[in-house]
PDB file of C-alpha atoms in Angstrom:
ATOM      1  CA  MET A   1     103.409 112.716  86.219  1.00 85.00           C
ATOM      2  CA  TYR A   2     104.422 110.619  89.937  1.00 92.00           C
ATOM      3  CA  SER A   3     102.339 107.446  91.099  1.00 95.00           C
ATOM      4  CA  GLU A   4     100.166 107.505  94.089  1.00 96.00           C
ATOM      5  CA  LYS A   5     103.235 105.308  95.969  1.00 96.00           C
ATOM      6  CA  VAL A   6     105.353 107.939  95.265  1.00 94.00           C
ATOM      7  CA  MET A   7     102.497 111.120  96.279  1.00 96.00           C
ATOM      8  CA  ASP A   8     102.197 108.524  99.381  1.00 96.00           C
ATOM      9  CA  HIS A   9     105.869 108.469 100.605  1.00 96.00           C
ATOM     10  CA  PHE A  10     106.351 112.222  99.681  1.00 95.00           C
ATOM     11  CA  ASN A  11     103.187 113.899 101.694  1.00 96.00           C
ATOM     12  CA  HIS A  12     103.942 110.598 104.807  1.00 97.00           C
ATOM     13  CA  PRO A  13     107.162 109.846 104.697  1.00 97.00           C
ATOM     14  CA  ARG A  14     108.151 106.794 106.767  1.00 97.00           C
ATOM     15  CA  ASN A  15     111.010 106.610 109.071  1.00 97.00           C
ATOM     16  CA  VAL A  16     112.297 110.244 108.748  1.00 97.00           C
ATOM     17  CA  GLY A  17     114.336 110.847 111.498  1.00 97.00           C
ATOM     18  CA  GLU A  18     118.115 109.899 112.921  1.00 98.00           C
ATOM     19  CA  ILE A  19     119.211 107.203 114.993  1.00 97.00           C
ATOM     20  CA  GLU A  20     122.225 107.635 117.960  1.00 96.00           C
ATOM     21  CA  ASN A  21     124.901 106.142 117.762  1.00 96.00           C
ATOM     22  CA  ALA A  22     124.105 104.495 114.614  1.00 97.00           C
ATOM     23  CA  SER A  23     125.722 100.951 113.542  1.00 97.00           C
ATOM     24  CA  GLY A  24     126.481 103.061 110.070  1.00 97.00           C
ATOM     25  CA  VAL A  25     125.798 106.587 108.512  1.00 97.00           C
ATOM     26  CA  GLY A  26     125.691 107.597 104.715  1.00 96.00           C
ATOM     27  CA  THR A  27     125.687 110.328 103.237  1.00 95.00           C
ATOM     28  CA  VAL A  28     125.668 111.308  99.552  1.00 94.00           C
ATOM     29  CA  GLY A  29     124.380 113.793  97.166  1.00 91.00           C
ATOM     30  CA  ASN A  30     124.217 115.338  93.582  1.00 83.00           C
ATOM     31  CA  ALA A  31     125.903 118.354  92.514  1.00 78.00           C
ATOM     32  CA  LYS A  32     124.015 118.712  89.181  1.00 79.00           C
ATOM     33  CA  CYS A  33     119.860 118.728  91.740  1.00 79.00           C
ATOM     34  CA  GLY A  34     121.294 119.459  94.802  1.00 87.00           C
ATOM     35  CA  ASP A  35     119.455 116.708  96.322  1.00 90.00           C
ATOM     36  CA  ILE A  36     121.467 115.485  99.662  1.00 94.00           C
ATOM     37  CA  MET A  37     120.131 112.136 101.142  1.00 95.00           C
ATOM     38  CA  ARG A  38     121.158 110.374 104.721  1.00 97.00           C
ATOM     39  CA  ILE A  39     120.725 106.724 105.692  1.00 97.00           C
ATOM     40  CA  TYR A  40     121.175 105.801 109.407  1.00 98.00           C
ATOM     41  CA  LEU A  41     121.463 102.254 110.365  1.00 98.00           C
ATOM     42  CA  ASP A  42     121.196 100.103 113.423  1.00 98.00           C
ATOM     43  CA  ILE A  43     122.285  96.943 112.431  1.00 97.00           C
ATOM     44  CA  ASP A  44     121.906  93.996 115.736  1.00 97.00           C
ATOM     45  CA  ASP A  45     124.804  91.480 116.253  1.00 94.00           C
ATOM     46  CA  ASP A  46     123.096  89.121 114.130  1.00 95.00           C
ATOM     47  CA  GLY A  47     123.728  91.910 110.885  1.00 95.00           C
ATOM     48  CA  ILE A  48     120.460  92.519 110.481  1.00 97.00           C
ATOM     49  CA  ILE A  49     118.656  95.886 110.323  1.00 98.00           C
ATOM     50  CA  ARG A  50     116.730  96.514 113.364  1.00 98.00           C
ATOM     51  CA  ASP A  51     116.169 100.461 112.654  1.00 98.00           C
ATOM     52  CA  VAL A  52     116.801 102.740 109.591  1.00 98.00           C
ATOM     53  CA  LYS A  53     116.047 106.612 109.241  1.00 98.00           C
ATOM     54  CA  PHE A  54     116.688 109.226 106.963  1.00 97.00           C
ATOM     55  CA  LYS A  55     116.721 113.009 106.352  1.00 97.00           C
ATOM     56  CA  THR A  56     116.776 114.201 102.571  1.00 95.00           C
ATOM     57  CA  PHE A  57     116.997 117.702 101.164  1.00 94.00           C
ATOM     58  CA  GLY A  58     115.406 118.037  98.096  1.00 91.00           C
ATOM     59  CA  CYS A  59     112.547 117.612  96.226  1.00 92.00           C
ATOM     60  CA  GLY A  60     109.609 115.403  96.612  1.00 92.00           C
ATOM     61  CA  ALA A  61     111.422 112.385  94.385  1.00 93.00           C
ATOM     62  CA  ALA A  62     113.982 112.300  97.065  1.00 94.00           C
ATOM     63  CA  VAL A  63     112.061 112.192  99.344  1.00 96.00           C
ATOM     64  CA  ALA A  64     109.331 109.618  98.418  1.00 96.00           C
ATOM     65  CA  THR A  65     112.960 107.161  97.388  1.00 96.00           C
ATOM     66  CA  SER A  66     114.529 108.110 100.610  1.00 97.00           C
ATOM     67  CA  SER A  67     111.474 106.973 102.398  1.00 97.00           C
ATOM     68  CA  MET A  68     110.733 103.797 100.247  1.00 97.00           C
ATOM     69  CA  ALA A  69     114.581 102.651 100.558  1.00 97.00           C
ATOM     70  CA  THR A  70     113.903 102.689 104.642  1.00 98.00           C
ATOM     71  CA  GLU A  71     110.975 100.415 103.751  1.00 97.00           C
ATOM     72  CA  LEU A  72     112.635  98.087 101.744  1.00 97.00           C
ATOM     73  CA  VAL A  73     115.636  97.471 103.874  1.00 97.00           C
ATOM     74  CA  LYS A  74     114.219  97.647 107.898  1.00 98.00           C
ATOM     75  CA  GLY A  75     114.401  94.439 109.409  1.00 98.00           C
ATOM     76  CA  LYS A  76     116.798  92.894 106.567  1.00 97.00           C
ATOM     77  CA  SER A  77     120.554  91.372 106.919  1.00 97.00           C
ATOM     78  CA  VAL A  78     122.934  93.295 105.547  1.00 96.00           C
ATOM     79  CA  GLN A  79     123.106  91.009 102.545  1.00 95.00           C
ATOM     80  CA  GLU A  80     119.672  91.551 101.742  1.00 96.00           C
ATOM     81  CA  ALA A  81     120.127  95.169 102.123  1.00 96.00           C
ATOM     82  CA  MET A  82     123.106  94.857  99.290  1.00 94.00           C
ATOM     83  CA  GLN A  83     120.207  93.256  96.814  1.00 93.00           C
ATOM     84  CA  VAL A  84     118.557  96.937  97.283  1.00 94.00           C
ATOM     85  CA  THR A  85     118.913  99.083  94.033  1.00 94.00           C
ATOM     86  CA  ASN A  86     117.469 102.152  92.374  1.00 93.00           C
ATOM     87  CA  LYS A  87     115.481  99.663  90.221  1.00 95.00           C
ATOM     88  CA  ALA A  88     114.137  97.826  93.135  1.00 96.00           C
ATOM     89  CA  VAL A  89     113.323 101.487  94.630  1.00 95.00           C
ATOM     90  CA  MET A  90     111.367 102.428  91.471  1.00 95.00           C
ATOM     91  CA  GLU A  91     109.892  99.547  91.002  1.00 96.00           C
ATOM     92  CA  ALA A  92     108.363  99.500  94.586  1.00 96.00           C
ATOM     93  CA  LEU A  93     107.146 103.334  93.885  1.00 96.00           C
ATOM     94  CA  ASP A  94     105.615 102.468  90.997  1.00 96.00           C
ATOM     95  CA  GLY A  95     107.879 104.035  88.762  1.00 95.00           C
ATOM     96  CA  LEU A  96     109.612 107.060  88.608  1.00 93.00           C
ATOM     97  CA  PRO A  97     109.750 109.713  85.623  1.00 92.00           C
ATOM     98  CA  PRO A  98     112.882 109.782  83.862  1.00 91.00           C
ATOM     99  CA  VAL A  99     114.236 113.134  85.157  1.00 91.00           C
ATOM    100  CA  LYS A 100     113.780 111.662  88.205  1.00 91.00           C
ATOM    101  CA  VAL A 101     115.337 108.533  88.262  1.00 90.00           C
ATOM    102  CA  HIS A 102     118.567 110.204  89.862  1.00 88.00           C
ATOM    103  CA  CYS A 103     116.640 109.958  93.648  1.00 89.00           C
ATOM    104  CA  SER A 104     116.689 106.401  93.088  1.00 91.00           C
ATOM    105  CA  LEU A 105     119.991 106.446  92.773  1.00 90.00           C
ATOM    106  CA  LEU A 106     120.715 108.391  95.803  1.00 92.00           C
ATOM    107  CA  ALA A 107     118.928 105.914  97.910  1.00 93.00           C
ATOM    108  CA  GLU A 108     120.748 103.114  96.723  1.00 93.00           C
ATOM    109  CA  GLU A 109     124.079 104.738  97.305  1.00 94.00           C
ATOM    110  CA  ALA A 110     122.991 106.102 100.760  1.00 95.00           C
ATOM    111  CA  ILE A 111     122.285 102.593 101.796  1.00 96.00           C
ATOM    112  CA  HIS A 112     125.589 101.534 100.508  1.00 95.00           C
ATOM    113  CA  ALA A 113     127.531 104.145 101.884  1.00 96.00           C
ATOM    114  CA  ALA A 114     125.581 103.841 105.436  1.00 97.00           C
ATOM    115  CA  LEU A 115     126.924  99.772 104.799  1.00 97.00           C
ATOM    116  CA  TRP A 116     129.951 101.036 104.221  1.00 96.00           C
ATOM    117  CA  ASP A 117     130.252 102.847 107.621  1.00 97.00           C
ATOM    118  CA  TYR A 118     128.884 100.133 108.941  1.00 97.00           C
ATOM    119  CA  ALA A 119     131.752  97.713 107.635  1.00 95.00           C
ATOM    120  CA  LYS A 120     134.646 100.190 108.741  1.00 95.00           C
ATOM    121  CA  LYS A 121     133.201 100.690 112.011  1.00 95.00           C
ATOM    122  CA  ASN A 122     133.482  96.999 112.821  1.00 94.00           C
ATOM    123  CA  GLY A 123     136.650  95.716 110.901  1.00 92.00           C
ATOM    124  CA  ILE A 124     134.545  93.616 108.626  1.00 92.00           C
ATOM    125  CA  GLU A 125     133.902  93.459 105.209  1.00 90.00           C
ATOM    126  CA  ILE A 126     130.666  93.023 102.961  1.00 90.00           C
ATOM    127  CA  GLU A 127     130.488  90.999  99.623  1.00 89.00           C
ATOM    128  CA  GLY A 128     129.943  93.080  96.960  1.00 88.00           C
ATOM    129  CA  LEU A 129     130.210  96.314  98.246  1.00 89.00           C
ATOM    130  CA  GLN A 130     132.406  99.297  97.211  1.00 86.00           C
ATOM    131  CA  GLN A 131     133.512 102.345  98.897  1.00 85.00           C
ATOM    132  CA  PRO A 132     130.737 104.518  98.160  1.00 80.00           C
ATOM    133  CA  LYS A 133     130.738 107.900  96.239  1.00 76.00           C
ATOM    134  CA  SER A 134     130.044 110.968  98.265  1.00 71.00           C
ATOM    135  CA  ASP A 135     128.212 112.627  95.253  1.00 74.00           C
ATOM    136  CA  ILE A 136     126.805 110.048  92.152  1.00 70.00           C
ATOM    137  CA  HIS A 137     128.061 111.596  89.549  1.00 64.00           C
ATOM    138  CA  GLU A 138     131.610 111.301  90.415  1.00 58.00           C
ATOM    139  CA  GLY A 139     133.779 109.600  88.043  1.00 51.00           C
ATOM    140  CA  GLU A 140     130.782 110.518  85.080  1.00 47.00           C
ATOM    141  CA  GLU A 141     131.721 111.628  82.085  1.00 40.00           C
ATOM    142  CA  GLU A 142     129.661 115.265  81.390  1.00 41.00           C
ATOM    143  CA  GLU A 143     126.258 114.571  79.910  1.00 41.00           C
ATOM    144  CA  GLU A 144     124.844 117.037  77.798  1.00 36.00           C
ATOM    145  CA  GLU A 145     121.741 118.405  78.799  1.00 38.00           C
ATOM    146  CA  GLU A 146     119.280 119.708  75.817  1.00 37.00           C
ATOM    147  CA  TYR A 147     116.646 122.183  76.298  1.00 34.00           C
TER     148      TYR A 147
END
């Protein structure tokens, strides 16, 4: 069901924790499944993400996608971090079951929320960055689930 990489990042998550006085902090959730993800970024004066940490309340896939997302943005520029999509997170984990794809969306949105916080704190604009949603299902039409 889960790839070896998903299981590895779930059992041995990277970059867990908080960053005091973080350059940017982003928190997003999914009301439907109850997952909550918080990403902390430490960005230097050159716009490079020097450190990144996460705290996630959720299922194994949520923990794994958080862990992988932090690995994908660490050491990257703010613009490079903007290019990290949920698809990139899923591909780096060798895929996710269809019912867990929303976890990779949370990871993408949490990165964007942290970058938004950083931009607001510094009075800058990051090209392509839009104000994040606190719940990834905001504005979506209700989807009928079949049981």
